[in-house]
Coordinates of C-alpha atoms in Angstrom, one line a residue:
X1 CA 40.5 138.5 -232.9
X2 CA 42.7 136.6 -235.4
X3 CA 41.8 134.9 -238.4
X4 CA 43.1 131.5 -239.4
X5 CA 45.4 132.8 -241.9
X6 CA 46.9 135.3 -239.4
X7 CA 47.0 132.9 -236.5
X8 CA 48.5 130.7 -238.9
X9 CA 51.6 133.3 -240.3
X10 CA 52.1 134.8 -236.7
X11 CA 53.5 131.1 -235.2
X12 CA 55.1 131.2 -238.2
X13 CA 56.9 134.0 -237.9
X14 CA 57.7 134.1 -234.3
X15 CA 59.5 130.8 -234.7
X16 CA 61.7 132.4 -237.1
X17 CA 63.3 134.6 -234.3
X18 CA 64.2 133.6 -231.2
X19 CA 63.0 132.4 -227.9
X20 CA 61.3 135.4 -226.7
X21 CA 62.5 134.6 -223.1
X22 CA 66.4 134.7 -224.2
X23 CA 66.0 137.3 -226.8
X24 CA 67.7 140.7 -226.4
X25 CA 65.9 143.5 -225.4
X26 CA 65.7 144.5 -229.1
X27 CA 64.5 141.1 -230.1
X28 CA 62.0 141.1 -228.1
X29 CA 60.6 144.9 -228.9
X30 CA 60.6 143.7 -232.6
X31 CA 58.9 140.4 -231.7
X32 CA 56.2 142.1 -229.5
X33 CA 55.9 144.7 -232.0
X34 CA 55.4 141.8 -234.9
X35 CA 52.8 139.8 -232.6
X36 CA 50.2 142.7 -231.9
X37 CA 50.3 143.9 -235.4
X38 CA 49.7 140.3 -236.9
X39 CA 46.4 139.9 -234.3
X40 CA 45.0 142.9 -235.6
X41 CA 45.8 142.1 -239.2
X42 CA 43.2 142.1 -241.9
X43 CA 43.4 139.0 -243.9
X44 CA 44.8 141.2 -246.8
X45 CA 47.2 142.4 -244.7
X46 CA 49.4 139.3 -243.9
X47 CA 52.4 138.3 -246.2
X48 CA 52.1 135.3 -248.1
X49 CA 53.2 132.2 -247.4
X50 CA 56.6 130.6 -248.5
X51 CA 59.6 131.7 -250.3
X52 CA 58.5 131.4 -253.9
X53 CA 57.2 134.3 -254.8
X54 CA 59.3 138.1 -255.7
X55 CA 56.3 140.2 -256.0
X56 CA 53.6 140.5 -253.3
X57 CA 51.1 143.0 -255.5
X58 CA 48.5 144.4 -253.6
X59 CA 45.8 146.0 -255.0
X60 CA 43.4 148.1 -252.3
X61 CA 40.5 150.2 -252.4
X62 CA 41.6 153.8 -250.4
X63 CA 41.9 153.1 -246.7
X64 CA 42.4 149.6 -246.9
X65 CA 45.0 149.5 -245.1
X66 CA 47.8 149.6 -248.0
X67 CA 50.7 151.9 -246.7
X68 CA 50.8 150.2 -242.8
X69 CA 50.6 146.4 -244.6
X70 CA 53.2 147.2 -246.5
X71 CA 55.8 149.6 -243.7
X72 CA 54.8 146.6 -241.3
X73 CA 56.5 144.2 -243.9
X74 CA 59.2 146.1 -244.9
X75 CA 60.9 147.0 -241.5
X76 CA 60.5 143.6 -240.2
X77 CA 62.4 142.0 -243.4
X78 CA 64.9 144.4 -242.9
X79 CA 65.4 143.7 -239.1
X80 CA 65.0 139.6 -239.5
X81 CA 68.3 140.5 -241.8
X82 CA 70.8 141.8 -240.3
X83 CA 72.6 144.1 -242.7
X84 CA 70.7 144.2 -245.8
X85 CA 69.5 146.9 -248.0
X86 CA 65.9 148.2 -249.0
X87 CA 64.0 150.4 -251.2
X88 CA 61.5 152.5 -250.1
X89 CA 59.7 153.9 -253.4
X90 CA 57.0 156.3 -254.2
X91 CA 55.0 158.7 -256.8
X92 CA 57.1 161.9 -255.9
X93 CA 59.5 162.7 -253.0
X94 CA 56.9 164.2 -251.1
X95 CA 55.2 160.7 -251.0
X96 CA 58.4 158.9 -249.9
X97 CA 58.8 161.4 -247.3
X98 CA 55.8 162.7 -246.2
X99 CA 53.8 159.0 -246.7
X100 CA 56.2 156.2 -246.5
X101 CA 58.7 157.2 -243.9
X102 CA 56.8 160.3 -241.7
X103 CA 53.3 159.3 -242.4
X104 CA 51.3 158.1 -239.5
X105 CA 50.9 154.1 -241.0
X106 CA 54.8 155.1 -242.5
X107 CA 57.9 153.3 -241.2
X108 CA 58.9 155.9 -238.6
X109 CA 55.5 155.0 -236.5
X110 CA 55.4 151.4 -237.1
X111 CA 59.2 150.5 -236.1
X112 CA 60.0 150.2 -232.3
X113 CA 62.3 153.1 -231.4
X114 CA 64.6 150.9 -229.9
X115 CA 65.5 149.1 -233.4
X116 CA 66.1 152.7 -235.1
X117 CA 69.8 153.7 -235.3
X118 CA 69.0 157.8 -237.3
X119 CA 67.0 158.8 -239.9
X120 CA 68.1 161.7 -242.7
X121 CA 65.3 163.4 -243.6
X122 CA 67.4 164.8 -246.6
X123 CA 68.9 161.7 -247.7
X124 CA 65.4 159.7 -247.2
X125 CA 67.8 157.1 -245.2
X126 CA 66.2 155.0 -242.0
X127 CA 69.5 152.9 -240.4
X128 CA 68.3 149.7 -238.1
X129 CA 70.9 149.4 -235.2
X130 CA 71.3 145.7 -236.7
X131 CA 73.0 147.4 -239.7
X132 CA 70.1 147.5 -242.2
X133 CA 68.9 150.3 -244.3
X134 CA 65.8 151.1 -246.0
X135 CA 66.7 153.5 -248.5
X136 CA 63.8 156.2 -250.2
X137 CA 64.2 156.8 -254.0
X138 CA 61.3 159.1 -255.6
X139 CA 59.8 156.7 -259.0
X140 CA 59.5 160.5 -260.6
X141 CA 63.4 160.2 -261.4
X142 CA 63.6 156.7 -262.9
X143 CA 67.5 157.5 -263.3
X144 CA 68.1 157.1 -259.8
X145 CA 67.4 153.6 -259.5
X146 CA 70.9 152.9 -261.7
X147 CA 73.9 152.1 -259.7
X148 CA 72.4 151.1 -255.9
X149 CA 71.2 147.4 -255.0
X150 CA 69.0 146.1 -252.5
X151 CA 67.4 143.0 -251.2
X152 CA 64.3 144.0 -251.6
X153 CA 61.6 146.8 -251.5
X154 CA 58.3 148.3 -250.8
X155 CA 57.0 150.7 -253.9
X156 CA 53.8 152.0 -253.0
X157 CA 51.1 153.3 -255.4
X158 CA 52.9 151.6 -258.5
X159 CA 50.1 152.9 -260.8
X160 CA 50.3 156.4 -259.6
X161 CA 54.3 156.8 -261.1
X162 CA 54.7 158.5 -264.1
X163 CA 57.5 157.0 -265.7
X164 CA 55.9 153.5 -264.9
X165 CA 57.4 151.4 -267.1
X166 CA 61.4 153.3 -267.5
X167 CA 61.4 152.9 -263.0
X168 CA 60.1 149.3 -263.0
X169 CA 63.0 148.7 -265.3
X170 CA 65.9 150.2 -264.0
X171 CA 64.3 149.3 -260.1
X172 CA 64.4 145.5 -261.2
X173 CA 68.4 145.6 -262.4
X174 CA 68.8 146.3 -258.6
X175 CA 66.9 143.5 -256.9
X176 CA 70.3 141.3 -256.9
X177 CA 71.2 140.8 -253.2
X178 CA 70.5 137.8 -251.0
X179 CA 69.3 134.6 -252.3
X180 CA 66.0 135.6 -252.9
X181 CA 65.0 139.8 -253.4
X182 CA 61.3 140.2 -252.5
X183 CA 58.7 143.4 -253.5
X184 CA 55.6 144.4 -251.7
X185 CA 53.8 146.6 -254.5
X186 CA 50.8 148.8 -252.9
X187 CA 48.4 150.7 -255.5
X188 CA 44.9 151.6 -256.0
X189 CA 44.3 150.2 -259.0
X190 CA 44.5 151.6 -262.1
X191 CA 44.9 149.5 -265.7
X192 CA 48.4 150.7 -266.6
X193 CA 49.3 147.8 -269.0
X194 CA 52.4 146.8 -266.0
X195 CA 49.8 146.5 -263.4
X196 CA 47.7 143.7 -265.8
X197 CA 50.9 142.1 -266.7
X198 CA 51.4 141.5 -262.6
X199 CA 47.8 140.2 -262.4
X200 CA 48.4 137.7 -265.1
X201 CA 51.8 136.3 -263.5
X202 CA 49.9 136.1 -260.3
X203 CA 51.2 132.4 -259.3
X204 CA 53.8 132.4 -261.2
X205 CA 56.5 134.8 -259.3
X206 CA 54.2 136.9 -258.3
X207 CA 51.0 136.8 -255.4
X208 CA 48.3 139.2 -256.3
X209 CA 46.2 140.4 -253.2
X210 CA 42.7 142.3 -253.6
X211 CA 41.1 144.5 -250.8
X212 CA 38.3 146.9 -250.6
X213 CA 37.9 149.9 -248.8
X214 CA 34.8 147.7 -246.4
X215 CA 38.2 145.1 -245.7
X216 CA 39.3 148.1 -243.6
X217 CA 36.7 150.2 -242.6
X218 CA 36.3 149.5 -239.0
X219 CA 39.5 151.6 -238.5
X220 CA 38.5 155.0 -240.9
X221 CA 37.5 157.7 -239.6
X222 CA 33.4 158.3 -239.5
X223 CA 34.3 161.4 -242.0
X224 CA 36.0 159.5 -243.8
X225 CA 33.8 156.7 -244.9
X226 CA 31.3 159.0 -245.6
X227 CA 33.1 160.9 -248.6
X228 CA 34.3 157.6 -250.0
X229 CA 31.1 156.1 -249.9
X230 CA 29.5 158.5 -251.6
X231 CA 31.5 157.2 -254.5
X232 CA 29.3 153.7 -254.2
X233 CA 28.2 152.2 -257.4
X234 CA 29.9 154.4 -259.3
X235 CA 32.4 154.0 -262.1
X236 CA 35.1 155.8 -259.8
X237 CA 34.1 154.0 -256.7
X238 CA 34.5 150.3 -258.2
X239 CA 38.2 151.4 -258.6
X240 CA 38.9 154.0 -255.6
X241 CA 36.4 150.8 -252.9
X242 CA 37.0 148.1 -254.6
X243 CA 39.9 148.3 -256.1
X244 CA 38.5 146.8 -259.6
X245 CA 40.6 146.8 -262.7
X246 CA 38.6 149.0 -265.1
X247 CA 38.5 148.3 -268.7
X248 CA 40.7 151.1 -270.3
X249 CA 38.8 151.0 -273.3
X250 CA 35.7 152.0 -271.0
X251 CA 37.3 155.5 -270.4
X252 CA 38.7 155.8 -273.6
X253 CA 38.0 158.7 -276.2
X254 CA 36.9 156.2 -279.0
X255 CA 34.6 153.7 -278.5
X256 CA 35.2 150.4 -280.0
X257 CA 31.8 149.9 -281.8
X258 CA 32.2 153.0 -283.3
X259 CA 33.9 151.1 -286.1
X260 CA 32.7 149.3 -288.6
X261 CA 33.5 146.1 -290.5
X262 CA 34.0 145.3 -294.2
X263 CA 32.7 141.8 -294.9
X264 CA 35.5 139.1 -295.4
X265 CA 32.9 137.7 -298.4
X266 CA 33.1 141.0 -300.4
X267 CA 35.8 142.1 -302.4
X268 CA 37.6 145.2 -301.2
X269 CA 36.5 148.5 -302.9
X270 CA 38.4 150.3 -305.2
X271 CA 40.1 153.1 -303.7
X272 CA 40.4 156.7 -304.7
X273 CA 43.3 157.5 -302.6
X274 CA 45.9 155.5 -300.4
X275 CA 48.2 157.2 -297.5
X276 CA 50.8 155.5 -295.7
X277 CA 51.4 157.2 -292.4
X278 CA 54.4 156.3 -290.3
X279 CA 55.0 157.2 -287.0
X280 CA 59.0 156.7 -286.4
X281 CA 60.9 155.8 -283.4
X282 CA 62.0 158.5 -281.3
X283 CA 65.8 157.4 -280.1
X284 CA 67.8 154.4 -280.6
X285 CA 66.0 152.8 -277.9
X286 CA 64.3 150.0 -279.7
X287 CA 62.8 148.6 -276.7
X288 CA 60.8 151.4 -275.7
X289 CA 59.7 153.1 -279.2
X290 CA 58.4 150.9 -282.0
X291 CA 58.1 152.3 -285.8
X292 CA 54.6 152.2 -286.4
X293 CA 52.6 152.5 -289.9
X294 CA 49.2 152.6 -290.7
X295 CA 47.9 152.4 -294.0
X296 CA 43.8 154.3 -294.9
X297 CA 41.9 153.6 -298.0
X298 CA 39.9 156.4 -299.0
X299 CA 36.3 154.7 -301.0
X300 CA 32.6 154.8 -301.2
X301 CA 30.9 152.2 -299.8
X302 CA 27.6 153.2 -301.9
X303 CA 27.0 155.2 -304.6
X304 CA 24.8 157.4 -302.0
X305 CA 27.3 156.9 -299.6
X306 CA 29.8 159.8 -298.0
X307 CA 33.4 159.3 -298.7
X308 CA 34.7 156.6 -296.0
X309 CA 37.9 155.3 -295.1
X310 CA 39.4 151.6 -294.7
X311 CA 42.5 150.6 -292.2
X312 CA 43.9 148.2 -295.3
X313 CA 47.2 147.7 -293.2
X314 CA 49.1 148.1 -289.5
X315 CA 52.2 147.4 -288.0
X316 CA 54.2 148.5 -285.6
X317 CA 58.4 147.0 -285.3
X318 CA 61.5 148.0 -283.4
X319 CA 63.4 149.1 -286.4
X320 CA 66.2 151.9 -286.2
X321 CA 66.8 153.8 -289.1
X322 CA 69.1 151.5 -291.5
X323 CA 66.4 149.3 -291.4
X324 CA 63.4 151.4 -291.8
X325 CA 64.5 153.6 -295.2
X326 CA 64.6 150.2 -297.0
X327 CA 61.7 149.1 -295.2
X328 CA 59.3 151.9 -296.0
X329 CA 61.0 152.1 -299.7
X330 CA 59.4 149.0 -300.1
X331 CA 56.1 149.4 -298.7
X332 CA 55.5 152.4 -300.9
X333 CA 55.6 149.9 -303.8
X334 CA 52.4 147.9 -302.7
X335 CA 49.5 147.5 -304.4
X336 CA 46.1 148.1 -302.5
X337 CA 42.4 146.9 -303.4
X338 CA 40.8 145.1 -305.9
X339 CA 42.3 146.0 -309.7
X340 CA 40.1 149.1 -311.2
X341 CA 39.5 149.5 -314.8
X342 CA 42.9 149.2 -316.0
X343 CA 44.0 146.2 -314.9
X344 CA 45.5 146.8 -311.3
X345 CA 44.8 147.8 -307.7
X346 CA 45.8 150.9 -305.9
X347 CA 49.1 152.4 -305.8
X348 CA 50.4 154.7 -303.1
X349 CA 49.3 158.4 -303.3
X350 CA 51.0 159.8 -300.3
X351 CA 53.4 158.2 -297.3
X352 CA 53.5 160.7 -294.4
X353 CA 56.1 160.9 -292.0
X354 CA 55.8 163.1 -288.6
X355 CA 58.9 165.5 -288.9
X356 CA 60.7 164.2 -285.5
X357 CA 63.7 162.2 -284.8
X358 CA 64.3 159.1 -287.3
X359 CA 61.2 160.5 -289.4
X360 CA 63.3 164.0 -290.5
X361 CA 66.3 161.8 -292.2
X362 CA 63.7 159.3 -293.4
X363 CA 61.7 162.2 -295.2
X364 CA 64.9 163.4 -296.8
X365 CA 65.8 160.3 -298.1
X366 CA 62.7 159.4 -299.9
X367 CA 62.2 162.8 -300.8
X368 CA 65.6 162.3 -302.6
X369 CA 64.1 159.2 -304.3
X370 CA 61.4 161.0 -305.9
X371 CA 58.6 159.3 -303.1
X372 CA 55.2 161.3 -303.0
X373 CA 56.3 162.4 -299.0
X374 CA 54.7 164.7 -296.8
X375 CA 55.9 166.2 -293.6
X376 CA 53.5 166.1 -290.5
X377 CA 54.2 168.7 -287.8
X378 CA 51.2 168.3 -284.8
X379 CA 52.8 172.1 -283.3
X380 CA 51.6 172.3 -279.7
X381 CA 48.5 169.8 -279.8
X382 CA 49.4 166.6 -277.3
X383 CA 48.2 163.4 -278.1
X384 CA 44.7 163.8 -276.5
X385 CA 44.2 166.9 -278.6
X386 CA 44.9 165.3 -281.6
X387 CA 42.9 162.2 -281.1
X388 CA 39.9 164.4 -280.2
X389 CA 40.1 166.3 -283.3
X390 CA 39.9 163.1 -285.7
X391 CA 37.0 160.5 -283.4
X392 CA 33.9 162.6 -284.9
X393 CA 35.4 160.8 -288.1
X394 CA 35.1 157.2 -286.4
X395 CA 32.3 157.9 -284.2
X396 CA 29.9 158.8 -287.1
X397 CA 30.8 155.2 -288.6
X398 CA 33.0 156.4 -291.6
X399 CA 36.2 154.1 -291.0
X400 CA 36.0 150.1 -291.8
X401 CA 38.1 147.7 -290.5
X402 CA 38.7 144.2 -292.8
X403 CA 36.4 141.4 -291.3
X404 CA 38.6 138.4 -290.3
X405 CA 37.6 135.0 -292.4
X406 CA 37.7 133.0 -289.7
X407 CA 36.3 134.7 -287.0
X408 CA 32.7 136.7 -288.0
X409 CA 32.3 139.5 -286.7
X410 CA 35.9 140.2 -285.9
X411 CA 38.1 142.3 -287.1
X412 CA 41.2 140.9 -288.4
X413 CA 43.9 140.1 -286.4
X414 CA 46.4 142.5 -287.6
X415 CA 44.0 145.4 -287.2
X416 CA 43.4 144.6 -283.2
X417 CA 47.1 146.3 -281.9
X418 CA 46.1 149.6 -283.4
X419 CA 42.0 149.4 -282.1
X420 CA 43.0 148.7 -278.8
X421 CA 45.5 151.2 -278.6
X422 CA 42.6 153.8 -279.7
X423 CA 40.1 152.5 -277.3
X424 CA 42.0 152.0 -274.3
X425 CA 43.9 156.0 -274.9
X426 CA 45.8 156.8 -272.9
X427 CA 46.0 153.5 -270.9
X428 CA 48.8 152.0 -273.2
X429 CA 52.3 151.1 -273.0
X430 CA 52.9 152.2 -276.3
X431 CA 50.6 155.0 -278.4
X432 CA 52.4 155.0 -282.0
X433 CA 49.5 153.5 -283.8
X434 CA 47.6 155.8 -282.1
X435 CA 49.8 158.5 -283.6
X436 CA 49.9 157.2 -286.8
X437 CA 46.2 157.1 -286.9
X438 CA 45.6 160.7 -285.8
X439 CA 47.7 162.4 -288.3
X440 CA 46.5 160.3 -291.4
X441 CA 43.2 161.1 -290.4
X442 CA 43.6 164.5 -290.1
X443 CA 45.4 165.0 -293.3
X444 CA 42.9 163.1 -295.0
X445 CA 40.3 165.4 -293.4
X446 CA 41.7 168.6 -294.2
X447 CA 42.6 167.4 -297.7
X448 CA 39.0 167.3 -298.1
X449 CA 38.7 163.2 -298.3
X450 CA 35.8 163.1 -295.8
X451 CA 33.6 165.8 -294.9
X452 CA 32.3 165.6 -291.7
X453 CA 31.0 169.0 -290.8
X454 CA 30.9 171.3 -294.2
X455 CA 31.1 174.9 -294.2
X456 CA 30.4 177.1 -296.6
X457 CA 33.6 178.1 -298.6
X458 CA 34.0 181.2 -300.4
X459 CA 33.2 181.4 -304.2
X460 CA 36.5 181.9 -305.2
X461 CA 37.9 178.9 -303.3
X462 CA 37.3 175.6 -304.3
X463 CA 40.3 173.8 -302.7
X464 CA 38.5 172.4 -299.6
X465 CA 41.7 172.7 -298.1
X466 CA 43.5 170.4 -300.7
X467 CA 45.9 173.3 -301.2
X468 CA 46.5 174.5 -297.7
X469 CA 49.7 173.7 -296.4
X470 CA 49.6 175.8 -292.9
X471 CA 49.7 174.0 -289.8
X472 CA 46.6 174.8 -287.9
X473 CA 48.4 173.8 -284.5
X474 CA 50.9 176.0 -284.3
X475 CA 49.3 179.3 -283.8

């Protein structure tokens, strides 16, 4: 039986083709075709109203219904437009293939034969005997989206692509044809910081639809429903069924109350030791890798207190490197905490620079100056590894973050970029914080700064590690 809202969009649409008496015989497949999907339609499933949106984002629990909403939308665009051009886009080319064009809800089972001119498997082509084509380009080779054009497209479980934010990119250079290029986005959810960016546009240009796997369940199979169900009231269920957003930081390796705060009334400490670590762009590409630099405090909060550390400063800026060796020249000149017994605060002890891209001419250079410098080399650990190795430090409550002054309980503004990034690893569009962050902590750690798990050293070495120079990750 149809609902209102698919009653309403079916007159809708069949007035926008023709009389169904004089139509062709192609007309009229497509328009039958078009009428008996829209009276089975779930509410989620029919296209918004209007022409003001570009984006039709539908986020849907598994088996809602996603990949037939959005092959049912696609082909019919492309046949109401003679001509015209379409991307089909998907995780891998498998997917494109085997989900979008050959699947049983893919384009291939929806389409009436009689509108289908060939399809090349190879090519992941579908020609429309009006002239249209609906073109398949895998997201897992972002590279490929350069150079073709289209007048819309149907990119189906955005989250899922691995090069999320390079494909999106390159994909929306090519929307340029016709007066007004349209995408139908299918995903289960996931929070990929492009996914919450679409949520919060939705109105704007972009219509952001919600479904549950119950929406659809009337047409899974009994199997079916009972594996995903299983899944109910479950973390992974209120994402996979009800295709909820889920807090990244939820997930995430380190938890935010792990930290604690330094009270904006008290004075900072005096500091034993101050490390700049800088995490440096790797390529030209501003856009995509910021410079980050984090700045740690080594202090005790009490005189029975274990050596802590503070996060006394944070940024992160697009800087290539002409602009960063004057940039971090000047940093290393500041002046941290409040002024010890002779007169003045803290001066730099050590700025570390990972040993990659910009960072290898940027440690020559201040080497050259006569800058306390240190190379950082993470060998074969990947960025989960090394964030692993360095949360028992936060998790036993041993780094501070300055209290803001104006909002108790806070921490300050500056210091939130580089908390959330921790917290919601590896959910993030951009890590370099998180980078920074790991290798000052782990220098500081195996310099002996904070102790969190002491072992018994042998008599005849009492270095703690200050002196050891080999790089534990490359064995």
């Amino acid at each position: 039986m149809l609902s209102q809202t698919a009653a309403t969009d079916l007159a809708r649409r069949i007035q926008a083709g023709p009389n169904l008496n004089k139509a062709s015989p192609e007309w009229q497949a497509a328009l039958k075709a078009r009428t008996k999907w829209l009276t089975i339609a779930n509410t989620h499933q029919v296209p918004p109203a209007g022409d003001w949106w570009a984006i039709w984002l539908l986020l849907a629990g598994r088996g809602a219904g996603k990949t037939r909403c959005a092959a049912e939308w696609a082909w019919w665009e492309a046949w109401k437009q003679p001509g015209t051009r379409w991307l089909v886009s998907a995780p891998t080319s498998a997917d494109v293939r085997d989900v979008c064009f050959e699947g049983d809800s893919g384009l291939l089972n929806v389409i009436p034969q009689a509108l289908i001119d060939h399809y090349t498997r190879s090519l992941h082509e579908l020609h429309l005997i009006n002239g249209s084509i609906l073109k398949g380009i895998p997201a897992s080779e972002p590279d490929r989206f350069r150079g073709p054009q289209f007048h819309g497209g149907w990119l189906d479980e955005l989250a899922a692509w691995d090069y999320l934010d390079d494909a999106w990119d390159m994909l929306q250079f090519g929307m340029r044809l016709g007066k007004s290029p349209k995408i139908i986005a299918t995903t289960t959810p996931k929070p990929k910081p492009l996914i919450m960016d679409l949520v919060n546009r939705d109105g704007e240009d972009v219509v952001y639809t919600a479904a549950s796997t119950y929406d659809n369940l009337h047409n899974l199979a009994p199997t079916f429903q009972k594996q995903i169900l299983q899944y109910e009231g479950t973390k992974l269920g209120r994402q996979e069924i009800y295709a909820e957003i889920i807090d990244p930081e939820e997930a995430g390796i380190v938890k935010r109350e792990w930290f604690k705060l330094w009270d904006s009334d008290r004075p900072l400490p005096r500091f034993e030791f101050v490390l700049q670590s800088y995490d440096c762009a790797t390529s030209d590409k501003t856009r995509n890798d910021p410079t980050a630099c984090t700045v740690w405090g080594v202090f005790k909060p009490g005189p029975d207190s274990p050596m802590s550390l503070m996060l006394i400063d944070c940024w992160e800026e697009y800087l290539q490197y002409p602009d960063l060796r004057p940039r971090v020249i000047e940093e290393a000149k500041s002046i941290y905490g409040d002024e010890n017994e002779f007169g003045q605060g803290k001066k730099v002890d050590l700025i570390l620079i990972e040993d990659k891209s910009a960072g290898i001419s940027l440690l020559q250079d201040l080497q050259r100056a006569g800058l306390a410098v240190r190379s950082y080399n993470p060998g074969q650990a990947d960025k989960t590894q090394r964030l692993n190795v360095i949360a028992p430090i936060i998790s036993r409550r041993r780094v501070y973050l300055p209290e803001s002054t104006n909002n108790k309980g806070y921490a300050r503004d500056w210091a939130e970029p580089l908390v959330r990034q921790l917290c919601a690893f590896p959910e993030v569009r951009h890590d370099d914080l998180v980078d920074s962050t790991t290798q000052a902590l782990r220098i500081l750690r195996d310099m002996g700064w904070v102790n969190i798990d002491p072992v018994v050293e042998d008599d005849d070495d009492d270095s703690y590690g200050r002196s050891k120079r080999s790089n534990p990750y490359t064995a």
